[in-house]
Tab-separated table of C-alpha atoms in Angstrom:
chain	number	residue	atom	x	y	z
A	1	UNK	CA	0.000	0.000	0.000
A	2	UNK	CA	1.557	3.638	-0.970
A	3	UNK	CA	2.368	5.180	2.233
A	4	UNK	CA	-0.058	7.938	3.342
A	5	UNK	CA	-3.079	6.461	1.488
A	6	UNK	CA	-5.584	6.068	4.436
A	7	UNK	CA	-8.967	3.656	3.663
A	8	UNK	CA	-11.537	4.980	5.711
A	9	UNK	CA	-14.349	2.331	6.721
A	10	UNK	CA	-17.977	3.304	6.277
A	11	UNK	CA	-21.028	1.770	8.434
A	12	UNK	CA	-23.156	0.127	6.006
A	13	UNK	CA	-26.820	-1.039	7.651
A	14	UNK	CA	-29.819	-1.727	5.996
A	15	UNK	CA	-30.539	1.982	4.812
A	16	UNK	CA	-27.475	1.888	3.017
A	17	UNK	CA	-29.160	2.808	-0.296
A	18	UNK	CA	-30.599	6.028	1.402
A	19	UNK	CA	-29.410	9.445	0.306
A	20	UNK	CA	-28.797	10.569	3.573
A	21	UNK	CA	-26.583	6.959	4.819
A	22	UNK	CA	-24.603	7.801	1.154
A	23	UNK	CA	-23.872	11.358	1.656
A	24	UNK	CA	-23.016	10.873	5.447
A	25	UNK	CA	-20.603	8.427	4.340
A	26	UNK	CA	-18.919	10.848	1.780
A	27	UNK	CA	-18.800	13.664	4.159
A	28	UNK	CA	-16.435	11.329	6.366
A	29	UNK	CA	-14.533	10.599	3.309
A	30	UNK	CA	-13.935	14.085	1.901
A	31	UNK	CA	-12.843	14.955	5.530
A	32	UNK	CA	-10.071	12.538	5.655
A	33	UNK	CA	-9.012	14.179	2.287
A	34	UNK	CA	-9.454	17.261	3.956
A	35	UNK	CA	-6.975	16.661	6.965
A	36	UNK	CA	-4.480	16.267	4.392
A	37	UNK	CA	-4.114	12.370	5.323
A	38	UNK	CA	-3.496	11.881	1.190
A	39	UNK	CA	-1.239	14.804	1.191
A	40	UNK	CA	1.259	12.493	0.118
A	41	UNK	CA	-0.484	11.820	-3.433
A	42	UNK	CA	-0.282	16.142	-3.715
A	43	UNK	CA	-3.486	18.378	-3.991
A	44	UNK	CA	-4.583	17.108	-8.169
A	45	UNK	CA	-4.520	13.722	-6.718
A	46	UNK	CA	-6.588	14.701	-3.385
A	47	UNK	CA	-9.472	17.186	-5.471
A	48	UNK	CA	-9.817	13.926	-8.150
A	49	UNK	CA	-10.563	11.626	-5.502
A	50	UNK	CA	-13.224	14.162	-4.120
A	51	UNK	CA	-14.398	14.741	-7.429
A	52	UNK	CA	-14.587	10.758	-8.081
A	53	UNK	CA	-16.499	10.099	-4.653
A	54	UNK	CA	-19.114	13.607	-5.008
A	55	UNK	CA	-19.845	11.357	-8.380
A	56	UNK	CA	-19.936	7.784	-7.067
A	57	UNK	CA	-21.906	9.634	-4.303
A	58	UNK	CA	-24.945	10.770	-7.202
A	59	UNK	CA	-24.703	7.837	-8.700
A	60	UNK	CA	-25.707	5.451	-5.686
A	61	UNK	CA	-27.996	8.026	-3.985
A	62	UNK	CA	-29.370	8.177	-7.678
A	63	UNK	CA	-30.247	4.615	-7.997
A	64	UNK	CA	-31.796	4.722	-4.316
A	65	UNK	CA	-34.082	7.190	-5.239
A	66	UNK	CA	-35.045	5.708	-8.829
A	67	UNK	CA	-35.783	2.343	-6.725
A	68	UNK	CA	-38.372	4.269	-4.084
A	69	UNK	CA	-39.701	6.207	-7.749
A	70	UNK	CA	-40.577	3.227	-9.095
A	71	UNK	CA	-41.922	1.049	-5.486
A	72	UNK	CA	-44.239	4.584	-6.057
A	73	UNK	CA	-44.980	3.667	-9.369
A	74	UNK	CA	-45.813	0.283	-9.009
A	75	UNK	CA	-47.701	0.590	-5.678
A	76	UNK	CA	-50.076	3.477	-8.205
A	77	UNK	CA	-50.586	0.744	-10.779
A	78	UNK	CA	-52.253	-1.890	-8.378
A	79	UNK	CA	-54.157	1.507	-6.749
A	80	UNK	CA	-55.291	2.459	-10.274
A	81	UNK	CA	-56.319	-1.393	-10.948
A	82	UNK	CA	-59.468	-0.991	-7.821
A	83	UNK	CA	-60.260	2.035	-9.708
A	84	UNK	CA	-60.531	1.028	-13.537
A	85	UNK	CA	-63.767	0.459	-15.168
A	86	UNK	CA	-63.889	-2.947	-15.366
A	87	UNK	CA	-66.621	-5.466	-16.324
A	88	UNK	CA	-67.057	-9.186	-17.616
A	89	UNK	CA	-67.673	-8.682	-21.468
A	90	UNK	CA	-67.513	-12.533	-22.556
A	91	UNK	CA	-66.810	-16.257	-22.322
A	92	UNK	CA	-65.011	-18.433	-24.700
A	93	UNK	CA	-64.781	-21.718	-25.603
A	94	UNK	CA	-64.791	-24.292	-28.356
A	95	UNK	CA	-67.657	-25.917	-29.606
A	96	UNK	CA	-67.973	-29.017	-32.111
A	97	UNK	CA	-71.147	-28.163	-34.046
A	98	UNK	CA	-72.586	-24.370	-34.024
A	99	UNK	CA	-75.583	-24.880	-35.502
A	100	UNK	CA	-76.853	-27.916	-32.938
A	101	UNK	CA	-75.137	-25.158	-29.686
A	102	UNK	CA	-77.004	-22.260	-30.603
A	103	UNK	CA	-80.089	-24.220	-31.176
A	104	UNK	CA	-79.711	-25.577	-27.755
A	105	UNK	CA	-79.041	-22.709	-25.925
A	106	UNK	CA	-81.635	-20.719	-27.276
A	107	UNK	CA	-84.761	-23.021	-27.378
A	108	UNK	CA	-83.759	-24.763	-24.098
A	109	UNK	CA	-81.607	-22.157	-22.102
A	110	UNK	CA	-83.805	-19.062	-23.371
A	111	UNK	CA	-80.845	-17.101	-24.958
A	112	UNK	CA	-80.748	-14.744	-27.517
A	113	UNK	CA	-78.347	-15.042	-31.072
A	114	UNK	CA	-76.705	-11.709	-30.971
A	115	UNK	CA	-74.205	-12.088	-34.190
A	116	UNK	CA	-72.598	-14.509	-35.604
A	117	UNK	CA	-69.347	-13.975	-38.554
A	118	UNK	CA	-67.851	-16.552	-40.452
A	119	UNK	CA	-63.696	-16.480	-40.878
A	120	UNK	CA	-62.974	-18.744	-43.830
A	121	UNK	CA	-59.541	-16.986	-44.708
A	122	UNK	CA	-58.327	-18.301	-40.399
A	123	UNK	CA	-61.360	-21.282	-41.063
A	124	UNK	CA	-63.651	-20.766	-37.694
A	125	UNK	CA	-66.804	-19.125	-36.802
A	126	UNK	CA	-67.857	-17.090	-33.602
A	127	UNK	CA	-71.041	-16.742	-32.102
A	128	UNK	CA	-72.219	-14.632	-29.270
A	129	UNK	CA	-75.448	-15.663	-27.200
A	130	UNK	CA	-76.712	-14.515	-23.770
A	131	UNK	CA	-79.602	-12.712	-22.405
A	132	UNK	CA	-78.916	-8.993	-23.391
A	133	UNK	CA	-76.962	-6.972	-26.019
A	134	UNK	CA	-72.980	-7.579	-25.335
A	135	UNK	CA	-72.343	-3.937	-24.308
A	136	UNK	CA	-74.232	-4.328	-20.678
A	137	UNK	CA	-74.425	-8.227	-20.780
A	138	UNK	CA	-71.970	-10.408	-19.888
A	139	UNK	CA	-72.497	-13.348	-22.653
A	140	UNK	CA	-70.633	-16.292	-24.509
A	141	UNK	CA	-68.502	-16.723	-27.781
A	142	UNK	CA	-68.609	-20.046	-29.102
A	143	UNK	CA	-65.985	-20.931	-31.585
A	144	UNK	CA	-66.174	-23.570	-34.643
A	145	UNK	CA	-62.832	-24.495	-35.973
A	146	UNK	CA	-63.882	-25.814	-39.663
A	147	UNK	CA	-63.545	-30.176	-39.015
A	148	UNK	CA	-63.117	-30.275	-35.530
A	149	UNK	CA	-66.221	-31.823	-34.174
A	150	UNK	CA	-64.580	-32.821	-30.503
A	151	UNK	CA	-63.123	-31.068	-27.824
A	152	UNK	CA	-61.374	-32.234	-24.194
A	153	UNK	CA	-63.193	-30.174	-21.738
A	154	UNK	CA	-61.036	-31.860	-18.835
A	155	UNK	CA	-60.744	-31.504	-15.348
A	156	UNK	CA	-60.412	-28.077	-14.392
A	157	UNK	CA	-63.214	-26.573	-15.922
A	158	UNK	CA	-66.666	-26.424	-13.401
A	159	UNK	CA	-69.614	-24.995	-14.768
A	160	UNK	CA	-71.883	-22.209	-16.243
A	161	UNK	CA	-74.198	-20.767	-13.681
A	162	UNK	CA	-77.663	-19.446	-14.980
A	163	UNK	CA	-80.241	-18.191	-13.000
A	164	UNK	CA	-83.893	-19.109	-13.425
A	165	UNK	CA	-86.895	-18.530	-12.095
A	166	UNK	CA	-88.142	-21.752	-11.596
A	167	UNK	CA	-85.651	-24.577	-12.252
A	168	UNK	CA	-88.339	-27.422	-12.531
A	169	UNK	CA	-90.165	-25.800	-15.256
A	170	UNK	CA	-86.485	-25.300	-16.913
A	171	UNK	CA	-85.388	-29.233	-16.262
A	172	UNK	CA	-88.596	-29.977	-18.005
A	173	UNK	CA	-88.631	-28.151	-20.718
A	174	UNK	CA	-84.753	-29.290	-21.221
A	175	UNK	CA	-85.410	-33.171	-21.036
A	176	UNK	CA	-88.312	-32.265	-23.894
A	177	UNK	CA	-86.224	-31.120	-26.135
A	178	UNK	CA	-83.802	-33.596	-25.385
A	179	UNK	CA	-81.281	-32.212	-23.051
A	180	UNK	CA	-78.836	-34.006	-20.824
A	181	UNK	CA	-80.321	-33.351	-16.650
A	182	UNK	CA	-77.241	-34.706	-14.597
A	183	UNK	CA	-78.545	-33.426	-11.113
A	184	UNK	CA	-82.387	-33.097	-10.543
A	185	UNK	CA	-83.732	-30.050	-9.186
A	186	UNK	CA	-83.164	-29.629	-5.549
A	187	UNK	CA	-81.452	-27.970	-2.563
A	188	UNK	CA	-78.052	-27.046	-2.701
A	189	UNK	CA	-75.999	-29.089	-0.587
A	190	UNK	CA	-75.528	-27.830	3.166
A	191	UNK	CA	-77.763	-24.637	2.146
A	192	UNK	CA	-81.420	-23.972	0.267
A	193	UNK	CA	-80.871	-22.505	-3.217
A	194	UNK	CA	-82.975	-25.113	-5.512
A	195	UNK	CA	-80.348	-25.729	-8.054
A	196	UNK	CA	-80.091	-28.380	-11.031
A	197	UNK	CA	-76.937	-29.445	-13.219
A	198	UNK	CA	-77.477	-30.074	-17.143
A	199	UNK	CA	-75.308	-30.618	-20.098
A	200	UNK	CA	-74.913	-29.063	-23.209
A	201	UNK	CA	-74.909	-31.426	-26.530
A	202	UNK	CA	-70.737	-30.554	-26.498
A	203	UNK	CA	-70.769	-31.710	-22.917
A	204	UNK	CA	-70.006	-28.401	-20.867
A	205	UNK	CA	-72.030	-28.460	-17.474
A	206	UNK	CA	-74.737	-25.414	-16.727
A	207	UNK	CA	-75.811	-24.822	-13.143
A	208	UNK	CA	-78.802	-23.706	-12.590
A	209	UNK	CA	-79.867	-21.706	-10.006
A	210	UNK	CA	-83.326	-20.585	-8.730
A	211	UNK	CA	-83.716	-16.706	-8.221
A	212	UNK	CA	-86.093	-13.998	-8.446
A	213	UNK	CA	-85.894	-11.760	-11.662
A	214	UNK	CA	-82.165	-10.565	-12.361
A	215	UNK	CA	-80.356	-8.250	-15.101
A	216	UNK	CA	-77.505	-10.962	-15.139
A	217	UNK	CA	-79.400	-14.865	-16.022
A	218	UNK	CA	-75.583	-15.908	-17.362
A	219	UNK	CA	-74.234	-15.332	-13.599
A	220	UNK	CA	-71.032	-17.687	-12.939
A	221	UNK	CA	-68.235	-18.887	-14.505
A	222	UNK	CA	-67.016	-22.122	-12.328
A	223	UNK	CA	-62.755	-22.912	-12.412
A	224	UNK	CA	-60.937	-24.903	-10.000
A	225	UNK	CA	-58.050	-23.816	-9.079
A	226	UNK	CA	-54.566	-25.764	-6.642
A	227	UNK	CA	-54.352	-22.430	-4.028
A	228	UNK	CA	-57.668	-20.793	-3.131
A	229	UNK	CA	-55.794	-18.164	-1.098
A	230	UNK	CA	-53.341	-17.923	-3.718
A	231	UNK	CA	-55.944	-17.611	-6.678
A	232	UNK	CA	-58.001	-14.494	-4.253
A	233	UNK	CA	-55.019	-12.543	-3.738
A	234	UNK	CA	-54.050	-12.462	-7.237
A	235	UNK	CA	-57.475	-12.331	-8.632
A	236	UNK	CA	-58.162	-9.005	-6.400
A	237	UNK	CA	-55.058	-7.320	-6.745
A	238	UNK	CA	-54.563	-8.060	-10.349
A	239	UNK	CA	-57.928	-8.290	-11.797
A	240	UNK	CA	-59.339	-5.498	-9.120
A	241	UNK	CA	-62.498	-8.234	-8.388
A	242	UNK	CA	-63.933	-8.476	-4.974
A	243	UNK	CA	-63.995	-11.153	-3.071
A	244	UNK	CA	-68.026	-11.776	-2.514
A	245	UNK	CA	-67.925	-14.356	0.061
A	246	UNK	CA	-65.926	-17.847	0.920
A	247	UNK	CA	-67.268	-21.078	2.000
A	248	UNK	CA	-65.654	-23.972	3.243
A	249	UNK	CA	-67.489	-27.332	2.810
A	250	UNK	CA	-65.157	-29.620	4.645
A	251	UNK	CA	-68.129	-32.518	4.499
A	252	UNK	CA	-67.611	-32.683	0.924
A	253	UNK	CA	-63.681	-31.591	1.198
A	254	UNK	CA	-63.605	-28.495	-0.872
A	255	UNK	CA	-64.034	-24.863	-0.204
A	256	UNK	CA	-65.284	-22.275	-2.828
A	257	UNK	CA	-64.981	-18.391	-3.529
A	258	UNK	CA	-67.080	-15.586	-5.389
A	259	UNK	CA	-65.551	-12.788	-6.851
A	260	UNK	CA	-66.525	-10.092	-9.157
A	261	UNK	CA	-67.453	-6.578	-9.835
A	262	UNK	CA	-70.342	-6.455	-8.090
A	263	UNK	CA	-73.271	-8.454	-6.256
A	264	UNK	CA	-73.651	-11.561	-7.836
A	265	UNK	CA	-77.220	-11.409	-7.888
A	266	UNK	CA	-76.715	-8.792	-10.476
A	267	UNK	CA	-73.466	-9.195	-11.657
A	268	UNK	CA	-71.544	-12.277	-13.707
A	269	UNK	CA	-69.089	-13.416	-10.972
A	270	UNK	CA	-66.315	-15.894	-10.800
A	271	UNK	CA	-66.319	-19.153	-8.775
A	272	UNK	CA	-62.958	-20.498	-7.971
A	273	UNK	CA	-63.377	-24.024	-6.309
A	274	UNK	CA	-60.211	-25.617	-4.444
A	275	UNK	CA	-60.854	-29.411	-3.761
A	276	UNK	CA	-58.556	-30.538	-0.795
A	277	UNK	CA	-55.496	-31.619	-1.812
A	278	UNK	CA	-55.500	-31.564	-5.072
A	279	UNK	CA	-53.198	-28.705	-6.896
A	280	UNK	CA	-53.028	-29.380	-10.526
A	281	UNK	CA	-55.915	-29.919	-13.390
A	282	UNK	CA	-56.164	-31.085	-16.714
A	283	UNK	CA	-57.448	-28.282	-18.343
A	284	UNK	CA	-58.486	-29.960	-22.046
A	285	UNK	CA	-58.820	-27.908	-25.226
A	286	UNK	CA	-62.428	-26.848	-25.145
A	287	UNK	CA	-62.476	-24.235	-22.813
A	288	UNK	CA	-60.314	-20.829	-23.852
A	289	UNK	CA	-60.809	-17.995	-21.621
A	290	UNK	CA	-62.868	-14.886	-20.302
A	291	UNK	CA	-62.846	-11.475	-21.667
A	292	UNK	CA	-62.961	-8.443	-19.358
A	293	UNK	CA	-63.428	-4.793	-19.997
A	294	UNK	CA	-60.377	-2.091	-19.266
A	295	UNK	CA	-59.645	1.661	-19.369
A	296	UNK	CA	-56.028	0.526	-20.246
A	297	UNK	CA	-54.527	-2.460	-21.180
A	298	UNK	CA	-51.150	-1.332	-21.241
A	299	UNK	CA	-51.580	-0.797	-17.152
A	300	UNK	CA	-53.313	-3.592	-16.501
A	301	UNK	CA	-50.401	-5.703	-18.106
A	302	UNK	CA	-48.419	-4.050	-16.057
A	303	UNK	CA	-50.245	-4.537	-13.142
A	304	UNK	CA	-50.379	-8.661	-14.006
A	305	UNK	CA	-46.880	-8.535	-13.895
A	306	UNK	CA	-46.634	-7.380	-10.549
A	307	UNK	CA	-48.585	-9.724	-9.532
A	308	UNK	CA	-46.934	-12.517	-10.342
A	309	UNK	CA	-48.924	-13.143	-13.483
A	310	UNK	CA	-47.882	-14.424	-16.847
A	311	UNK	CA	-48.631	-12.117	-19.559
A	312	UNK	CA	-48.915	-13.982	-23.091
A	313	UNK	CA	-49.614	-11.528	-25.445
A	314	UNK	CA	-48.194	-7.913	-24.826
A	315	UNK	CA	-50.689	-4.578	-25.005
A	316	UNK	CA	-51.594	-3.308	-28.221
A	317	UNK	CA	-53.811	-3.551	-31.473
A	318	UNK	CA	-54.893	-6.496	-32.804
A	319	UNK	CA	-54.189	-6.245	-36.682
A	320	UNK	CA	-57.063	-5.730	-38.703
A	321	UNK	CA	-59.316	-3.944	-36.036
A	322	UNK	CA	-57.039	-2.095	-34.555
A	323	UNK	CA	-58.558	-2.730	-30.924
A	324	UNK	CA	-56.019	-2.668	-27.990
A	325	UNK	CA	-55.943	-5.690	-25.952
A	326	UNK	CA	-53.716	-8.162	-23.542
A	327	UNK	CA	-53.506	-11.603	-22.571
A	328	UNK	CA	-52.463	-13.313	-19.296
A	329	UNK	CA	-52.179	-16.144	-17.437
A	330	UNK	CA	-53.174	-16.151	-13.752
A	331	UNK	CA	-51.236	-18.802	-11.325
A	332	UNK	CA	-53.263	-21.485	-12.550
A	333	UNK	CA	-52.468	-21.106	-16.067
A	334	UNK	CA	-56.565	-19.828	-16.629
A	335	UNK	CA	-56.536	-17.175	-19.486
A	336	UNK	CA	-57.915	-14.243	-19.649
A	337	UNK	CA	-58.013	-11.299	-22.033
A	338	UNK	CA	-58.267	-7.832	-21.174
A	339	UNK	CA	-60.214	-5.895	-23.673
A	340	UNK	CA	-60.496	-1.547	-24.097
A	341	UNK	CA	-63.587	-0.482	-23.395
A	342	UNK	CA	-64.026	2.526	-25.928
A	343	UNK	CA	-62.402	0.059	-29.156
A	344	UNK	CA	-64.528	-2.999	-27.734
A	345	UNK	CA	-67.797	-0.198	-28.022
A	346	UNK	CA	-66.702	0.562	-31.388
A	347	UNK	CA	-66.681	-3.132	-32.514
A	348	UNK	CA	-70.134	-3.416	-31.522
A	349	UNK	CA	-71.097	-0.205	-33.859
């Protein structure tokens, strides 16, 4: 070591990326310059090295601050996220004949054909069904891929929910035209909602659940999920839902939760189910996502991010139609695709 040099030690705790730990630090540094203790090196070398540590000095106490910026930054995304105008547009999911689903579902379940548009140049068709138009309904997009007749629904996938008025009147009129009644009208289990379970002719499961009148008949979307507490945090923070309410049934060993964007006698909802001790599903090929409503897509893939989510298709315009959208994954690996609100408006014009 050149004699006269003198190393200085500096206190390092866990503030030691705060300006004030940083510049507290120099300070003792550009004293021991001061005291002439690196006379040795002459007074060039001595006003470099304070020059070199006033710089280091900005650049750490730089970084420190950029850091807290951008804790700021991200703790405003997942604020803005409770306060975006968000709402349940749509359901997808694949279907293996579109002419025998939408006859189904609209002389047995009581929906509605809203549109329907034909694809030949990507070979599918879409249609969208439900009980109201799509700008204040939540409703479902089937999808025909041209010679696919069959589809794995598998084992993660629940249910439909729709509410009725009188499920024995709607059992009946399903088994007359035909329809598939896996669970007779009855009382819920451990509760006294009449409910029945049918099938569609593609195999998908409907709940049905007796209710008084309702602007929302297509009312739950049923996925199980490995980590109930897991799947909440994520879905609230990320998605800005509400958690409704939480049972646990530990009779029948599984416990379920309701979230959404508003009551769910009013509003479509989610139902996550976790079934004790299991943690991974088969989720098939038949079921694709939902599609929900967003002020901005770009910060709401930000905001999945945060959370922990995957994002699978980054914010922007789809070609073609220029409306702005993103896709994600939540822990599970259920998709779902954020949608503008204003370009979604215009494609219903």
């Amino acid at each position: 070591m050149p004699q006269g040099l003198i190393l200085v030690p500096i206190q390092c705790d866990d503030n030691m990326y705060s300006e004030d730990s940083v510049f507290g630090a120099i300070a003792e540094l550009e004293g021991a310059v001061s005291d002439r203790k690196l006379q040795p090196f002459g007074l060039r070398t001595s006003k470099l090295f304070k020059e070199d540590i006033r710089s280091r000095s900005v650049t750490v106490a730089g970084n420190a601050t950029q850091a807290s910026s951008t804790a700021t930054t991200h703790e405003n995304v997942l604020e803005w996220v409770k306060q975006d105008k968000r709402r349940m547009l749509h359901v997808v999911y694949r279907v293996g004949d579109m002419d025998r689903t939408i006859k189904f579902y609209t002389e047995c379940l009581g929906m509605k054909l809203l549109r329907k548009r034909d694809i030949p140049e990507e070979r599918y068709t879409n249609a969208f069904l439900g009980y109201g138009p799509e700008d204040s309904h939540f409703v479902i997009e089937l999808t025909y891929n041209y010679g696919v007749d069959k589809y794995d629904i598998g084992s993660g996938f629940g249910h439909f929910g729709i509410a009725v008025e009188d499920v024995s009147k709607t059992v009946d009129l399903i088994k007359a035209k035909g329809g598939k009644v896996s669970r007779e009208p009855g009382p819920v289990k451990g509760g006294n909602t009449v409910i029945a379970f049918i099938e569609d002719p593609d195999g998908y499961k409907f709940e049905l659940l007796e209710r008084g009148p309702t602007p929302e008949p297509l009312c739950q979307v049923m996925l199980r999920v490995g980590d109930l507490d897991r799947a909440i945090e994520f879905y609230e923070k990320a998605y800005g839902m509400e958690l409704l309410r939480k049972k646990d049934n530990p009779e029948y060993k599984y416990t379920i939760a309701m979230l959404g964007y508003g009551p769910e006698d009013k509003n479509a909802v989610m139902e996550l189910t976790y079934n004790y001790g299991v943690t991974e599903y088969d989720k098939g090929n038949a079921y694709a996502q939902i599609a929900i409503g967003t002020d901005d897509v770009y910060k709401t893939a930000e905001a999945v991010k945060l959370c922990g989510g995957k994002v699978t298709r980054e914010p922007g315009p789809l070609p073609g139609i220029n409306t702005k959208i993103t896709a994600c994954l939540d822990p599970d690996g259920w998709k779902t695709v954020f949608v503008d609100n204003i370009d979604f408006l215009k494609e219903l014009e």
